[in-house]
PDB file of C-alpha atoms in Angstrom:
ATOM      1  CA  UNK A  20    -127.057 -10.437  -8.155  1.00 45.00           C
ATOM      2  CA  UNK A  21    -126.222  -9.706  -4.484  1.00 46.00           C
ATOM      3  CA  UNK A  22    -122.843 -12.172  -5.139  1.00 47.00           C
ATOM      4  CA  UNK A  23    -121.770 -10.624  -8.054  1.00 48.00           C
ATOM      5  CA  UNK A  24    -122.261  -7.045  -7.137  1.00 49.00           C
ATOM      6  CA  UNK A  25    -119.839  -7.697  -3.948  1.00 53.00           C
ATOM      7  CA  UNK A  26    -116.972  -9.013  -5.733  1.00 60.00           C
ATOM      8  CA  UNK A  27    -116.023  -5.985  -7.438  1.00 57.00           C
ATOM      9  CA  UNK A  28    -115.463  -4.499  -3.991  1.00 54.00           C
ATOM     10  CA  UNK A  29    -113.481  -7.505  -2.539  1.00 51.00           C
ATOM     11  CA  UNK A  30    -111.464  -6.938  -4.928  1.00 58.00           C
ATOM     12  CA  UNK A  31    -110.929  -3.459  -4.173  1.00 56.00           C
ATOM     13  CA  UNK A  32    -110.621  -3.995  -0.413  1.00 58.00           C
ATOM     14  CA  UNK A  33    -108.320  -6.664  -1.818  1.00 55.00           C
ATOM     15  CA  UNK A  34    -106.297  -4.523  -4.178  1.00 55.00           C
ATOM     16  CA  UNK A  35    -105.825  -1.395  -1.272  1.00 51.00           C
ATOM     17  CA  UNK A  36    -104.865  -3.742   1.451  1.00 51.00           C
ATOM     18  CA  UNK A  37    -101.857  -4.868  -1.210  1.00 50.00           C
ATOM     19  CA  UNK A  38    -101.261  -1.363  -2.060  1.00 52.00           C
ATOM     20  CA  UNK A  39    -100.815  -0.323   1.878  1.00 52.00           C
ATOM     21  CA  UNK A  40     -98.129  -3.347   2.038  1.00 52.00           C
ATOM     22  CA  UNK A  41     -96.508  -2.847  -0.935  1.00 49.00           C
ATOM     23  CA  UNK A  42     -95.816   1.261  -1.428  1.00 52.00           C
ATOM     24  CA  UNK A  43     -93.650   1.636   2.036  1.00 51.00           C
ATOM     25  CA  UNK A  44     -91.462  -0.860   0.584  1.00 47.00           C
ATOM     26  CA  UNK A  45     -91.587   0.055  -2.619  1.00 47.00           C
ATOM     27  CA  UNK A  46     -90.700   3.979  -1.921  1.00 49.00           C
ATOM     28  CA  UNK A  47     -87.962   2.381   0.710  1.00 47.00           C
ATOM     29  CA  UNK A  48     -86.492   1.030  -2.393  1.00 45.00           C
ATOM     30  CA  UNK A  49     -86.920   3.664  -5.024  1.00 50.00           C
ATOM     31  CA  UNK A  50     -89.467   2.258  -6.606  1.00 48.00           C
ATOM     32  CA  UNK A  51     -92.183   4.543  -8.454  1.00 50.00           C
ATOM     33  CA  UNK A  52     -93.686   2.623 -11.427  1.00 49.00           C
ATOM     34  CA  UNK A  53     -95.320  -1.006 -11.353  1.00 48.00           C
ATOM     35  CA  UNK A  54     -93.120  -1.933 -14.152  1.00 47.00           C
ATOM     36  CA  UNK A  55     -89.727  -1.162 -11.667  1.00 48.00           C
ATOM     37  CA  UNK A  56     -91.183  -4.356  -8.993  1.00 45.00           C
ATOM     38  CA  UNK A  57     -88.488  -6.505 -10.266  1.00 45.00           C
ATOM     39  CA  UNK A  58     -85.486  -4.039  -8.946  1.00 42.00           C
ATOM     40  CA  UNK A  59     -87.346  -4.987  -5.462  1.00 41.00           C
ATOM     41  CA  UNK A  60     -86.563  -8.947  -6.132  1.00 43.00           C
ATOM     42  CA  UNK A  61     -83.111  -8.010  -7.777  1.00 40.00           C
ATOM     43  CA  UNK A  62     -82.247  -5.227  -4.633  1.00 41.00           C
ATOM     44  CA  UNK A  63     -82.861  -8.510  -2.461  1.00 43.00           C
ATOM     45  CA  UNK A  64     -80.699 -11.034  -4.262  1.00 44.00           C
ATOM     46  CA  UNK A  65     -76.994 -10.766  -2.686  1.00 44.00           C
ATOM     47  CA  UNK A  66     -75.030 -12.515  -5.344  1.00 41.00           C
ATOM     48  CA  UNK A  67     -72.870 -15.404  -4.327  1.00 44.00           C
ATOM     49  CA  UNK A  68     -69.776 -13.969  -5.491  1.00 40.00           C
ATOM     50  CA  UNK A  69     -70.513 -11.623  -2.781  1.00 42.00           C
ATOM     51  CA  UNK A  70     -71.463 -14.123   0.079  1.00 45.00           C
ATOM     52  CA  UNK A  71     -68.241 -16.801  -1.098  1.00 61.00           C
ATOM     53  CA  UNK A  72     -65.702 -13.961  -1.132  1.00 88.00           C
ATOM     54  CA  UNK A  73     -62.603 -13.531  -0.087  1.00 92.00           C
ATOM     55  CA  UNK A  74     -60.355 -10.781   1.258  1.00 90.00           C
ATOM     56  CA  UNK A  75     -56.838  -9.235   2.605  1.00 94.00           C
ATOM     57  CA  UNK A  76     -56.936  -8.109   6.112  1.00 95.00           C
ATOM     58  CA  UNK A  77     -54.670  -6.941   8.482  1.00 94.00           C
ATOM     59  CA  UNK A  78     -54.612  -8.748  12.075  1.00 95.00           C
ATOM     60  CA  UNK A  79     -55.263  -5.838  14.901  1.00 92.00           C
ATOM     61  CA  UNK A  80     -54.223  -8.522  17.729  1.00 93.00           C
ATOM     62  CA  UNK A  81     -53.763 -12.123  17.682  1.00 95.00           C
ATOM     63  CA  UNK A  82     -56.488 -14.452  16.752  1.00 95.00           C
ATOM     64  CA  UNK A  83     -55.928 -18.054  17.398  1.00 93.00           C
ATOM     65  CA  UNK A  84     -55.793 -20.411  14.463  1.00 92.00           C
ATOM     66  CA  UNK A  85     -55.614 -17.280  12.081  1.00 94.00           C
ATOM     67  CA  UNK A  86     -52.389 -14.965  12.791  1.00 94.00           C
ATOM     68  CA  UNK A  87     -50.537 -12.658  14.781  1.00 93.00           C
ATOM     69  CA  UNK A  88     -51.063  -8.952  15.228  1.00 90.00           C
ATOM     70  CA  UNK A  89     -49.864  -6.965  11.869  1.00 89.00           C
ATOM     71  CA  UNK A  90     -49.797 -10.375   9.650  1.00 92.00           C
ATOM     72  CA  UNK A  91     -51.731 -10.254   6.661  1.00 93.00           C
ATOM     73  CA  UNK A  92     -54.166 -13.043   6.264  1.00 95.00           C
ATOM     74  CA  UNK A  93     -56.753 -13.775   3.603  1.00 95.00           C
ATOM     75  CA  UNK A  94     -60.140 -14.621   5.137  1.00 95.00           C
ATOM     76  CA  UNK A  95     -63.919 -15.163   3.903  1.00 94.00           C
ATOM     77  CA  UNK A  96     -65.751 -11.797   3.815  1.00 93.00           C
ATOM     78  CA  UNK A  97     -68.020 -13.005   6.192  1.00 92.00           C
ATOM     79  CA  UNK A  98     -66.233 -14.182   8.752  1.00 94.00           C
ATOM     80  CA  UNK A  99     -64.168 -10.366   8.399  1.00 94.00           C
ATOM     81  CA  UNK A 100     -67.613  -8.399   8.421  1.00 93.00           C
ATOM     82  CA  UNK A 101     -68.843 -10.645  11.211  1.00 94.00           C
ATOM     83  CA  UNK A 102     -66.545 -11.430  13.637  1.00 95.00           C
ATOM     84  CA  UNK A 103     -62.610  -9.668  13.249  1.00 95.00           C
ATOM     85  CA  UNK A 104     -64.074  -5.994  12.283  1.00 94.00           C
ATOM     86  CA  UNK A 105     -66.574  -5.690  14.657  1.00 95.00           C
ATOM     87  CA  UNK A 106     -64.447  -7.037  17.543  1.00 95.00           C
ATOM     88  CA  UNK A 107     -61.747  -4.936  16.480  1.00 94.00           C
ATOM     89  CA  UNK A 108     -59.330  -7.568  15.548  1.00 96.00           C
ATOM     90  CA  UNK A 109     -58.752  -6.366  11.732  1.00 95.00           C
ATOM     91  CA  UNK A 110     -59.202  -4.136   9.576  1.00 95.00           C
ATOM     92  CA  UNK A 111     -58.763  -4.360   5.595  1.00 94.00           C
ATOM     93  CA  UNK A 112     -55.624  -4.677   3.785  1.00 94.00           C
ATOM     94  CA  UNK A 113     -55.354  -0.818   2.547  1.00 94.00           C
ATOM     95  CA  UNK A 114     -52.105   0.810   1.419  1.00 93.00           C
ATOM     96  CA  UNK A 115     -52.834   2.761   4.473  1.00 92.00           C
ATOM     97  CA  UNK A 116     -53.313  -0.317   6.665  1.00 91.00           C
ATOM     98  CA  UNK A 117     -50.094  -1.922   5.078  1.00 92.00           C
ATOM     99  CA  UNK A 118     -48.077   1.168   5.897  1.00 92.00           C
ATOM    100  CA  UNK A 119     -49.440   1.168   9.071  1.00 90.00           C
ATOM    101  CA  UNK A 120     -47.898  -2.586   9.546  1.00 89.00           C
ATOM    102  CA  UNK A 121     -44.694  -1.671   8.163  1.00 92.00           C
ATOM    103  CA  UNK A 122     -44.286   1.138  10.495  1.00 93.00           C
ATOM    104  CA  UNK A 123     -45.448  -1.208  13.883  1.00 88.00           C
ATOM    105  CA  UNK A 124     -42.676  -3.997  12.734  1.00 90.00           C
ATOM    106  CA  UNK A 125     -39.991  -1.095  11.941  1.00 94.00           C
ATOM    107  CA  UNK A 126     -40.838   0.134  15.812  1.00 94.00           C
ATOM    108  CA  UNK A 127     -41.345  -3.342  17.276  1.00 90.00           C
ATOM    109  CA  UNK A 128     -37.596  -4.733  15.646  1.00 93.00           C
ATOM    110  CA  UNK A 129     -36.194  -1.663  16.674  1.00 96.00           C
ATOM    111  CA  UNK A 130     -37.147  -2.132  20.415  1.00 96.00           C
ATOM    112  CA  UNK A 131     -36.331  -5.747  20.314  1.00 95.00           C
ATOM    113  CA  UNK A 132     -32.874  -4.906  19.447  1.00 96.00           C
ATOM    114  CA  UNK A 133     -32.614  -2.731  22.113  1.00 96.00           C
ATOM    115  CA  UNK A 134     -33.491  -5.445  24.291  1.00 93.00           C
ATOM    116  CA  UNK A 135     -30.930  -7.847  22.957  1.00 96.00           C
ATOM    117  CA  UNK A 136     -28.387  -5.471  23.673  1.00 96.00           C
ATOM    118  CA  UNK A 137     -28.851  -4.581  26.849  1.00 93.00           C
ATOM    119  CA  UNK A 138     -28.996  -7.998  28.062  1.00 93.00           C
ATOM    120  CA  UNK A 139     -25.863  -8.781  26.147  1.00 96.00           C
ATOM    121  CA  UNK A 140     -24.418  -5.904  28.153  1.00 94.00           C
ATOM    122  CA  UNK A 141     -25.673  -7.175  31.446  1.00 92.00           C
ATOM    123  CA  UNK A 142     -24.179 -10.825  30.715  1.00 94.00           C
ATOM    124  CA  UNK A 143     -20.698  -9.354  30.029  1.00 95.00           C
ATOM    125  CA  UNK A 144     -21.197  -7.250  33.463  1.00 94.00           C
ATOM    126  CA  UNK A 145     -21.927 -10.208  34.905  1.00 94.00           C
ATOM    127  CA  UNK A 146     -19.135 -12.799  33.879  1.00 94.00           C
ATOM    128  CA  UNK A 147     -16.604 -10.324  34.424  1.00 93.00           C
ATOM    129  CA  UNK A 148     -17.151  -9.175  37.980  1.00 91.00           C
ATOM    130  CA  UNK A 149     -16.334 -11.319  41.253  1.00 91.00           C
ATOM    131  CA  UNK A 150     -18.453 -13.771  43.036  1.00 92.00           C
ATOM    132  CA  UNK A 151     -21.662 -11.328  44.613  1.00 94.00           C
ATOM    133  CA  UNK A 152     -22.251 -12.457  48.430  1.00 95.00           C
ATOM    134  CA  UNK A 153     -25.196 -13.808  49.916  1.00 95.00           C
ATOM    135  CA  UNK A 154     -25.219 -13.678  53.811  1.00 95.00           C
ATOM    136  CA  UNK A 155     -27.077 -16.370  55.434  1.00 94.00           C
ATOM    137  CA  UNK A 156     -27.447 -17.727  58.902  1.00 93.00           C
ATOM    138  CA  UNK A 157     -25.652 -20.944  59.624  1.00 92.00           C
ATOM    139  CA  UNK A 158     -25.396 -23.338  61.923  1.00 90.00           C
ATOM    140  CA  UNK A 159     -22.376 -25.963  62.575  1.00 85.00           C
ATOM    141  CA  UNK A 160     -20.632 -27.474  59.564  1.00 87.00           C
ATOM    142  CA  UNK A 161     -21.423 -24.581  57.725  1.00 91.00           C
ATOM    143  CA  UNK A 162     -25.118 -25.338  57.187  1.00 92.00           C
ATOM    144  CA  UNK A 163     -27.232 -22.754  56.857  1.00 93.00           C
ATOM    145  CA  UNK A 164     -31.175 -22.268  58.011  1.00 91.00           C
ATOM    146  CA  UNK A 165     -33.436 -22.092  54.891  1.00 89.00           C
ATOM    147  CA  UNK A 166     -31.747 -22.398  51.370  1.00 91.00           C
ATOM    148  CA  UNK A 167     -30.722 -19.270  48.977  1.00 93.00           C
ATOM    149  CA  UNK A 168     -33.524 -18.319  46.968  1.00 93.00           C
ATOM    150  CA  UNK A 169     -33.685 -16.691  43.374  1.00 92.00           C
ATOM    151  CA  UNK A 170     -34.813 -13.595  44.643  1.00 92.00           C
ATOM    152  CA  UNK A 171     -31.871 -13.047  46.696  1.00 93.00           C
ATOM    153  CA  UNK A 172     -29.534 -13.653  43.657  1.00 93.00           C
ATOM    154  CA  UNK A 173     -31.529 -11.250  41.517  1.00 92.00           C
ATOM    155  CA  UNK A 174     -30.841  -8.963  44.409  1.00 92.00           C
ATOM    156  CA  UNK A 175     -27.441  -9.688  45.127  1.00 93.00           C
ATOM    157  CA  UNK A 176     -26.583  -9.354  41.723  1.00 92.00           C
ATOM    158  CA  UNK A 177     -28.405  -6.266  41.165  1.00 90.00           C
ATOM    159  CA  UNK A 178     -30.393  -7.069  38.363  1.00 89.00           C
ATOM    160  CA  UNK A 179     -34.226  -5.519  37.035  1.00 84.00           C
ATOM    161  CA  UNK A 180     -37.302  -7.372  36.050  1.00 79.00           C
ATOM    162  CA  UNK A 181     -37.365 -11.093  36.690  1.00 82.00           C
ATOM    163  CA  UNK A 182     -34.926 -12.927  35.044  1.00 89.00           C
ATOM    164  CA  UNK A 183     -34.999 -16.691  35.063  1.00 92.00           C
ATOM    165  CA  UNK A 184     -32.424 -18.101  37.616  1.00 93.00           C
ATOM    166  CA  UNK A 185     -31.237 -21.503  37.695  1.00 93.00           C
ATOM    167  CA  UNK A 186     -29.157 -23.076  40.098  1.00 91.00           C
ATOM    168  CA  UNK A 187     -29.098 -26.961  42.677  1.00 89.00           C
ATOM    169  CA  UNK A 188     -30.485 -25.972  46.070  1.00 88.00           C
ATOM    170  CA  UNK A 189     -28.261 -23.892  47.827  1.00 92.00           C
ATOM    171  CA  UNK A 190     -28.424 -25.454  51.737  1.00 92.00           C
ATOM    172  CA  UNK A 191     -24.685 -24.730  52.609  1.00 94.00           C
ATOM    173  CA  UNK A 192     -21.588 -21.680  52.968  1.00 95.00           C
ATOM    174  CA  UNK A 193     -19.541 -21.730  49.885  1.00 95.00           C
ATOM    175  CA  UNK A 194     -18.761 -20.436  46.256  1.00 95.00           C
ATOM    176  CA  UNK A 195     -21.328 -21.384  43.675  1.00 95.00           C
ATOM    177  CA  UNK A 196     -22.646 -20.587  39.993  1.00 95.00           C
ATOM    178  CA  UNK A 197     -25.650 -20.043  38.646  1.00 95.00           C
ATOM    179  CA  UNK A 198     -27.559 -19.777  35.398  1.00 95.00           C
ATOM    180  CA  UNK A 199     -29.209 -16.270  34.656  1.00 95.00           C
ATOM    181  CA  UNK A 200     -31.423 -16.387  31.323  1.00 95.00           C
ATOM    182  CA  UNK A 201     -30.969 -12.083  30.845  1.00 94.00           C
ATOM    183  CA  UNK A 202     -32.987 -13.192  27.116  1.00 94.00           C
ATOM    184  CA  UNK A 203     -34.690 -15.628  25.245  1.00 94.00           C
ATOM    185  CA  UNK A 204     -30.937 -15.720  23.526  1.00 95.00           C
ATOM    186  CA  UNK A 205     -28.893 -14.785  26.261  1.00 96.00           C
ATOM    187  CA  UNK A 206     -27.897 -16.711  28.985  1.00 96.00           C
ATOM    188  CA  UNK A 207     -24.919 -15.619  31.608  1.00 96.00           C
ATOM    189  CA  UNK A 208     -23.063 -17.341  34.055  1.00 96.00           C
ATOM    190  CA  UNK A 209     -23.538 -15.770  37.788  1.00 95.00           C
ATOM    191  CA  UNK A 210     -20.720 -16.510  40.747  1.00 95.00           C
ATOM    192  CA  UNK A 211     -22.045 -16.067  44.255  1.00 95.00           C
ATOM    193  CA  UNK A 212     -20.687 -16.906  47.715  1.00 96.00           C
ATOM    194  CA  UNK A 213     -22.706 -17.862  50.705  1.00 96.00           C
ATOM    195  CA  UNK A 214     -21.222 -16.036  53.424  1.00 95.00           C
ATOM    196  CA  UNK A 215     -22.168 -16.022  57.428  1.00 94.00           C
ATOM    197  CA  UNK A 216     -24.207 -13.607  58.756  1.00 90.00           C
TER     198      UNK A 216
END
């Protein structure tokens, strides 16, 4: 008798200890009614078409092995929702986002032109005018103490930022020409003259 009269409250300890475990996620989920326990297995299921999917985005910067900034690249959801959003590297592939693209390449060919044509303007200022001097000190036979450099040539032929000058070592007095890369498509022709100080 004393065996049988305690399992009616095991099972009651049983049945509240479930019920404290249960209800907090149960009312977390909406659920009211015994019968609604399956929404809490359902609610928990993510369904593969959601975990194998694929989407649009629009590249924020460069990301190796996947694009350039403003290309649009399709990409696993999860790898977007993992890694590019929350780094800040894309964002989806919106009408808004695609405008926004459209826009940066507009603004970004515009300024590239510009480029182009100011170093075509540079080049044709620089073919046209006479050999720029370079004054060095020299010794006998016209040698002179150090060689010209490419900094002095920028200088001498007045030019911003740092193009790419290419010319033999420069050890003597004399007329020369060297190779000034103004653009990745424009390259000029520069005469100089090593002159005595």
């Amino acid at each position: 008798e004393k065996s049988g009269s305690s399992t009616p409250f095991v099972r009651m300890r049983l049945s509240l200890v479930l019920a404290l475990l249960v209800s907090p996620v149960s009312a977390f989920f909406g659920i009211t009614h015994p019968r609604d326990a399956s929404l809490l297995t359902l609610s928990m299921k993510r369904p593969r078409s959601l975990m194998r999917g694929k989407s649009k985005v629009v590249l924020t910067k460069d990301v190796k092995s996947i694009g350039a900034a403003s290309e649009v690249v399709t990409v696993k959801d999860g790898f977007f929702m993992n890694y590019l959003y929350p780094r800040g590297l894309a964002e989806k592939a919106t009408s808004e986002a695609l405008a926004g693209v459209q826009k940066r390449i507009a603004a970004n060919d515009a300024a590239n032109a510009e480029t182009l044509a100011a170093a075509e303007a540079s080049k044709a200022k620089i073919e046209s005018a006479s050999a720029v001097s370079i004054s060095k000190k020299a010794g006998e036979g016209g040698s002179i103490f150090g060689s010209v450099t490419a900094v002095e040539v920028v200088a001498a032929l007045g030019l911003e930022g740092s193009p790419k000058i290419q010319f033999d070592g420069i050890t003597s007095l004399g007329d020369y020409e060297v190779t000034v890369t103004l653009h990745p498509k424009v390259v000029a022709t520069a005469k100089i003259q090593v002159v005595a100080e």
